[in-house]
Amino acid sequence: AQSVTQPDIHITVSEGASLELRCNYSYGATPYLFWYVQSPGQGLQLLLKYFSGDTLVQGIKGFEAEFKRSQSSFNLRKPSVHWSDAAEYFCAVGATGGFKTIFGAGTRLFVKA
Amino acid sequence: NAGVMQNPRHLVRRRGQEARLRCSPMKGHSHVYWYRQLPEEGLKFMVYLQKENIIDESGMPKERFSAEFPKEGPSILRIQQVVRGDSAAYFCASSPPSGTGSSGANVLTFGAGSRLTVL
């Protein structure tokens, strides 16, 4: 069965600083990997996904993530954070050929001026 | 082009009452998923349904919880005899049929959630 670990519960960065949110997954085969963002009181919005091919994927709002098979990681990055990026971020893994997507516990991002 | 519609957005029930949460998937989507989010926790998978079929209910509590996705109408998550521990946000997501490409079927579109409070 697949699982996802997001080691950081909270992260605070200054506006304009770079950001990296960590995600480690466990799955026996090549996984489908996702990052979603949730603003307070809202549902989840897809930021980006990895299915195959280039291990560096670009997403919306200037985010990118890199799949590293050797480290079982799929970390999310952004070179310059904006105050509007403050939200909760969820990493998720889906099983190849299946439809059950498992989410990590989330990382809440705070942005300070 | 409406997205995933959930209602009610907020629901208050007293202990022992029933809660019914509804989800209309995105147009063209035939797969529905329900997730539960407890305060300060991530999303926990509950159930995956296609029209008239429960495909995977491994995350559903064995008692008091049930889900359906009838041929016509929205998917419904039903919680009988609610207890305080059922207070949570319940999110519905949908995805397109598997025939629409190997990748599209795995991308979930979420509704805004239904927040259940049990007094």
mmCIF file of C-alpha atoms in Angstrom:
data_model
loop_
_atom_site.group_PDB
_atom_site.id
_atom_site.type_symbol
_atom_site.label_atom_id
_atom_site.label_comp_id
_atom_site.label_asym_id
_atom_site.label_seq_id
_atom_site.Cartn_x
_atom_site.Cartn_y
_atom_site.Cartn_z
ATOM 1 C CA ALA A 1 0.000 0.000 0.000
ATOM 2 C CA GLN A 2 1.157 3.496 -0.710
ATOM 3 C CA SER A 3 1.886 6.123 1.950
ATOM 4 C CA VAL A 4 3.081 9.721 2.103
ATOM 5 C CA THR A 5 5.136 11.566 4.707
ATOM 6 C CA GLN A 6 5.403 15.323 4.968
ATOM 7 C CA PRO A 7 7.964 15.878 7.723
ATOM 8 C CA ASP A 8 7.233 19.560 8.296
ATOM 9 C CA ILE A 9 3.939 20.466 9.937
ATOM 10 C CA HIS A 10 4.572 24.223 9.733
ATOM 11 C CA ILE A 11 6.999 26.327 7.758
ATOM 12 C CA THR A 12 7.471 30.085 7.928
ATOM 13 C CA VAL A 13 9.294 31.966 5.192
ATOM 14 C CA SER A 14 9.760 35.626 4.437
ATOM 15 C CA GLU A 15 8.064 37.086 1.424
ATOM 16 C CA GLY A 16 10.460 36.927 -1.512
ATOM 17 C CA ALA A 17 12.458 34.064 -0.042
ATOM 18 C CA SER A 18 12.707 30.660 -1.635
ATOM 19 C CA LEU A 19 10.613 27.725 -0.481
ATOM 20 C CA GLU A 20 11.020 23.965 -0.371
ATOM 21 C CA LEU A 21 8.389 21.650 1.067
ATOM 22 C CA ARG A 22 9.437 18.073 1.620
ATOM 23 C CA CYS A 23 7.530 14.960 0.658
ATOM 24 C CA ASN A 24 8.550 11.312 0.877
ATOM 25 C CA TYR A 25 6.427 8.494 -0.420
ATOM 26 C CA SER A 26 6.312 4.759 -0.141
ATOM 27 C CA TYR A 27 5.111 2.692 -3.066
ATOM 28 C CA GLY A 28 6.396 -0.464 -4.714
ATOM 29 C CA ALA A 29 6.159 0.682 -8.304
ATOM 30 C CA THR A 30 6.415 3.982 -10.126
ATOM 31 C CA PRO A 31 3.844 6.189 -8.457
ATOM 32 C CA TYR A 32 1.677 8.998 -9.635
ATOM 33 C CA LEU A 33 2.636 12.015 -7.501
ATOM 34 C CA PHE A 34 0.740 15.204 -6.823
ATOM 35 C CA TRP A 35 0.901 18.446 -4.907
ATOM 36 C CA TYR A 36 -2.331 20.153 -3.922
ATOM 37 C CA VAL A 37 -2.890 23.473 -2.138
ATOM 38 C CA GLN A 38 -5.745 24.278 0.221
ATOM 39 C CA SER A 39 -6.672 27.809 1.238
ATOM 40 C CA PRO A 40 -8.633 28.229 4.476
ATOM 41 C CA GLY A 41 -12.208 27.045 4.169
ATOM 42 C CA GLN A 42 -11.683 25.827 0.623
ATOM 43 C CA GLY A 43 -11.220 22.584 -1.226
ATOM 44 C CA LEU A 44 -7.945 21.390 -2.671
ATOM 45 C CA GLN A 45 -6.516 22.718 -5.905
ATOM 46 C CA LEU A 46 -4.013 20.781 -7.987
ATOM 47 C CA LEU A 47 -0.630 22.525 -8.254
ATOM 48 C CA LEU A 48 1.220 19.936 -10.314
ATOM 49 C CA LYS A 49 1.539 16.242 -11.007
ATOM 50 C CA TYR A 50 4.139 13.687 -12.046
ATOM 51 C CA PHE A 51 3.243 10.583 -14.000
ATOM 52 C CA SER A 52 6.341 9.820 -16.071
ATOM 53 C CA GLY A 53 9.052 11.442 -18.166
ATOM 54 C CA ASP A 54 10.933 14.529 -17.072
ATOM 55 C CA THR A 55 11.484 14.350 -13.332
ATOM 56 C CA LEU A 56 11.244 18.122 -12.909
ATOM 57 C CA VAL A 57 7.649 19.205 -13.339
ATOM 58 C CA GLN A 58 6.271 22.688 -13.555
ATOM 59 C CA GLY A 59 2.977 23.667 -12.041
ATOM 60 C CA ILE A 60 0.736 26.634 -11.593
ATOM 61 C CA LYS A 61 1.578 29.756 -9.601
ATOM 62 C CA GLY A 62 5.308 29.372 -10.217
ATOM 63 C CA PHE A 63 5.697 26.091 -8.341
ATOM 64 C CA GLU A 64 7.831 23.171 -9.431
ATOM 65 C CA ALA A 65 8.626 19.757 -8.007
ATOM 66 C CA GLU A 66 11.322 17.196 -8.612
ATOM 67 C CA PHE A 67 10.818 13.436 -8.508
ATOM 68 C CA LYS A 68 13.841 11.621 -7.104
ATOM 69 C CA ARG A 69 13.315 7.883 -7.260
ATOM 70 C CA SER A 70 16.490 7.075 -5.310
ATOM 71 C CA GLN A 71 15.262 9.167 -2.387
ATOM 72 C CA SER A 72 11.560 8.390 -2.771
ATOM 73 C CA SER A 73 10.973 12.107 -2.670
ATOM 74 C CA PHE A 74 8.867 14.663 -4.497
ATOM 75 C CA ASN A 75 9.763 18.030 -2.980
ATOM 76 C CA LEU A 76 7.903 21.182 -3.926
ATOM 77 C CA ARG A 77 9.826 24.379 -4.612
ATOM 78 C CA LYS A 78 9.226 28.001 -5.427
ATOM 79 C CA PRO A 79 12.042 30.517 -5.974
ATOM 80 C CA SER A 80 10.234 33.533 -4.519
ATOM 81 C CA VAL A 81 7.269 33.255 -2.200
ATOM 82 C CA HIS A 82 4.383 35.706 -2.266
ATOM 83 C CA TRP A 83 2.108 36.495 0.668
ATOM 84 C CA SER A 84 -0.767 34.905 -1.231
ATOM 85 C CA ASP A 85 1.041 31.543 -1.111
ATOM 86 C CA ALA A 86 0.188 31.183 2.576
ATOM 87 C CA ALA A 87 -1.938 28.022 2.678
ATOM 88 C CA GLU A 88 -1.726 24.337 3.442
ATOM 89 C CA TYR A 89 0.080 22.113 0.991
ATOM 90 C CA PHE A 90 -0.586 18.421 0.527
ATOM 91 C CA CYS A 91 1.557 15.874 -1.213
ATOM 92 C CA ALA A 92 -0.283 12.839 -2.544
ATOM 93 C CA VAL A 93 0.496 9.529 -4.201
ATOM 94 C CA GLY A 94 -1.707 7.499 -6.480
ATOM 95 C CA ALA A 95 -1.257 3.885 -7.444
ATOM 96 C CA THR A 96 -0.427 3.175 -11.073
ATOM 97 C CA GLY A 97 -3.488 1.662 -12.677
ATOM 98 C CA GLY A 98 -5.574 2.371 -9.609
ATOM 99 C CA PHE A 99 -7.643 5.248 -8.387
ATOM 100 C CA LYS A 100 -6.959 5.502 -4.687
ATOM 101 C CA THR A 101 -4.984 8.647 -3.918
ATOM 102 C CA ILE A 102 -3.343 8.875 -0.502
ATOM 103 C CA PHE A 103 -2.523 12.246 1.026
ATOM 104 C CA GLY A 104 0.142 13.340 3.439
ATOM 105 C CA ALA A 105 -0.762 15.178 6.628
ATOM 106 C CA GLY A 106 0.009 18.524 5.021
ATOM 107 C CA THR A 107 2.435 21.387 5.596
ATOM 108 C CA ARG A 108 1.048 24.726 6.606
ATOM 109 C CA LEU A 109 2.974 27.611 5.071
ATOM 110 C CA PHE A 110 3.139 30.987 6.784
ATOM 111 C CA VAL A 111 4.562 33.958 4.924
ATOM 112 C CA LYS A 112 5.921 36.907 6.879
ATOM 113 C CA ALA A 113 6.418 40.387 5.507
ATOM 114 C CA ASN B 1 -18.739 24.591 -16.480
ATOM 115 C CA ALA B 2 -19.483 23.905 -12.844
ATOM 116 C CA GLY B 3 -16.894 22.079 -10.843
ATOM 117 C CA VAL B 4 -17.587 19.599 -8.091
ATOM 118 C CA MET B 5 -20.591 20.783 -6.124
ATOM 119 C CA GLN B 6 -21.061 19.840 -2.507
ATOM 120 C CA ASN B 7 -23.958 20.649 -0.240
ATOM 121 C CA PRO B 8 -24.607 21.626 2.342
ATOM 122 C CA ARG B 9 -21.453 23.639 2.986
ATOM 123 C CA HIS B 10 -22.150 23.608 6.693
ATOM 124 C CA LEU B 11 -24.280 21.171 8.638
ATOM 125 C CA VAL B 12 -24.994 21.092 12.355
ATOM 126 C CA ARG B 13 -26.420 17.967 13.938
ATOM 127 C CA ARG B 14 -27.054 16.818 17.470
ATOM 128 C CA ARG B 15 -25.690 13.520 18.668
ATOM 129 C CA GLY B 16 -27.808 10.643 17.427
ATOM 130 C CA GLN B 17 -29.154 12.429 14.353
ATOM 131 C CA GLU B 18 -28.382 11.572 10.762
ATOM 132 C CA ALA B 19 -26.189 13.584 8.409
ATOM 133 C CA ARG B 20 -26.479 13.438 4.633
ATOM 134 C CA LEU B 21 -23.847 15.063 2.478
ATOM 135 C CA ARG B 22 -24.287 15.418 -1.250
ATOM 136 C CA CYS B 23 -21.806 15.639 -4.077
ATOM 137 C CA SER B 24 -22.381 16.303 -7.757
ATOM 138 C CA PRO B 25 -19.250 15.457 -9.748
ATOM 139 C CA MET B 26 -17.774 17.618 -12.426
ATOM 140 C CA LYS B 27 -19.453 17.276 -15.811
ATOM 141 C CA GLY B 28 -18.050 14.293 -17.656
ATOM 142 C CA HIS B 29 -16.612 12.706 -14.523
ATOM 143 C CA SER B 30 -17.879 9.301 -13.505
ATOM 144 C CA HIS B 31 -15.670 8.553 -10.514
ATOM 145 C CA VAL B 32 -16.395 9.991 -7.077
ATOM 146 C CA TYR B 33 -14.267 9.900 -3.957
ATOM 147 C CA TRP B 34 -15.005 10.930 -0.408
ATOM 148 C CA TYR B 35 -12.330 12.110 2.007
ATOM 149 C CA ARG B 36 -12.548 13.221 5.612
ATOM 150 C CA GLN B 37 -10.371 15.946 7.097
ATOM 151 C CA LEU B 38 -10.174 16.226 10.833
ATOM 152 C CA PRO B 39 -8.830 19.434 12.415
ATOM 153 C CA GLU B 40 -5.062 19.692 12.052
ATOM 154 C CA GLU B 41 -4.946 16.456 10.059
ATOM 155 C CA GLY B 42 -4.632 15.553 6.423
ATOM 156 C CA LEU B 43 -7.240 14.010 4.198
ATOM 157 C CA LYS B 44 -8.198 10.443 4.934
ATOM 158 C CA PHE B 45 -9.588 8.376 2.088
ATOM 159 C CA MET B 46 -13.022 6.984 2.816
ATOM 160 C CA VAL B 47 -14.606 5.551 -0.310
ATOM 161 C CA TYR B 48 -14.377 5.470 -4.106
ATOM 162 C CA LEU B 49 -17.486 4.990 -6.195
ATOM 163 C CA GLN B 50 -18.564 4.784 -9.777
ATOM 164 C CA LYS B 51 -22.160 4.978 -10.900
ATOM 165 C CA GLU B 52 -24.143 2.377 -8.926
ATOM 166 C CA ASN B 53 -20.964 0.696 -7.702
ATOM 167 C CA ILE B 54 -18.759 0.981 -4.638
ATOM 168 C CA ILE B 55 -15.251 0.239 -5.862
ATOM 169 C CA ASP B 56 -13.182 0.723 -2.714
ATOM 170 C CA GLU B 57 -14.579 1.439 0.737
ATOM 171 C CA SER B 58 -11.508 0.472 2.699
ATOM 172 C CA GLY B 59 -11.447 3.832 4.494
ATOM 173 C CA MET B 60 -15.063 3.835 5.614
ATOM 174 C CA PRO B 61 -15.868 3.087 9.241
ATOM 175 C CA LYS B 62 -17.679 -0.226 9.385
ATOM 176 C CA GLU B 63 -20.658 1.146 11.263
ATOM 177 C CA ARG B 64 -22.927 4.153 10.759
ATOM 178 C CA PHE B 65 -21.293 5.308 7.524
ATOM 179 C CA SER B 66 -22.528 4.513 4.041
ATOM 180 C CA ALA B 67 -22.115 5.972 0.572
ATOM 181 C CA GLU B 68 -23.910 5.658 -2.706
ATOM 182 C CA PHE B 69 -23.684 7.046 -6.216
ATOM 183 C CA PRO B 70 -26.969 6.278 -7.945
ATOM 184 C CA LYS B 71 -27.542 6.159 -11.666
ATOM 185 C CA GLU B 72 -29.301 9.498 -11.436
ATOM 186 C CA GLY B 73 -28.490 12.239 -8.978
ATOM 187 C CA PRO B 74 -25.608 13.095 -6.724
ATOM 188 C CA SER B 75 -23.412 10.881 -4.629
ATOM 189 C CA ILE B 76 -24.482 10.795 -0.995
ATOM 190 C CA LEU B 77 -22.418 10.175 2.110
ATOM 191 C CA ARG B 78 -24.677 9.192 4.976
ATOM 192 C CA ILE B 79 -23.716 9.152 8.615
ATOM 193 C CA GLN B 80 -26.236 7.651 10.986
ATOM 194 C CA GLN B 81 -26.403 8.355 14.720
ATOM 195 C CA VAL B 82 -23.681 10.960 14.580
ATOM 196 C CA VAL B 83 -21.245 11.378 17.446
ATOM 197 C CA ARG B 84 -18.984 14.302 18.313
ATOM 198 C CA GLY B 85 -16.017 12.541 16.751
ATOM 199 C CA ASP B 86 -17.727 12.747 13.356
ATOM 200 C CA SER B 87 -17.241 16.520 13.359
ATOM 201 C CA ALA B 88 -14.974 17.169 10.399
ATOM 202 C CA ALA B 89 -14.796 18.523 6.888
ATOM 203 C CA TYR B 90 -15.911 16.013 4.289
ATOM 204 C CA PHE B 91 -14.540 16.524 0.828
ATOM 205 C CA CYS B 92 -15.788 15.023 -2.363
ATOM 206 C CA ALA B 93 -13.610 14.727 -5.450
ATOM 207 C CA SER B 94 -14.266 13.453 -8.929
ATOM 208 C CA SER B 95 -12.195 12.251 -11.849
ATOM 209 C CA PRO B 96 -12.897 11.336 -15.460
ATOM 210 C CA PRO B 97 -13.428 7.788 -16.691
ATOM 211 C CA SER B 98 -10.358 5.625 -17.186
ATOM 212 C CA GLY B 99 -10.822 5.719 -20.947
ATOM 213 C CA THR B 100 -9.826 9.363 -21.080
ATOM 214 C CA GLY B 101 -6.120 8.658 -20.859
ATOM 215 C CA SER B 102 -4.055 6.907 -18.257
ATOM 216 C CA SER B 103 -3.185 10.127 -16.513
ATOM 217 C CA GLY B 104 -6.468 11.991 -16.438
ATOM 218 C CA ALA B 105 -8.272 9.349 -14.490
ATOM 219 C CA ASN B 106 -5.976 9.870 -11.519
ATOM 220 C CA VAL B 107 -6.314 13.639 -11.249
ATOM 221 C CA LEU B 108 -8.864 14.612 -8.644
ATOM 222 C CA THR B 109 -10.999 17.734 -8.773
ATOM 223 C CA PHE B 110 -12.227 18.673 -5.326
ATOM 224 C CA GLY B 111 -15.355 20.330 -4.097
ATOM 225 C CA ALA B 112 -15.267 23.029 -1.430
ATOM 226 C CA GLY B 113 -16.243 20.556 1.272
ATOM 227 C CA SER B 114 -19.062 20.067 3.738
ATOM 228 C CA ARG B 115 -18.295 20.947 7.316
ATOM 229 C CA LEU B 116 -20.174 18.833 9.810
ATOM 230 C CA THR B 117 -20.466 19.948 13.401
ATOM 231 C CA VAL B 118 -21.975 17.570 15.923
ATOM 232 C CA LEU B 119 -23.230 19.187 19.116
#
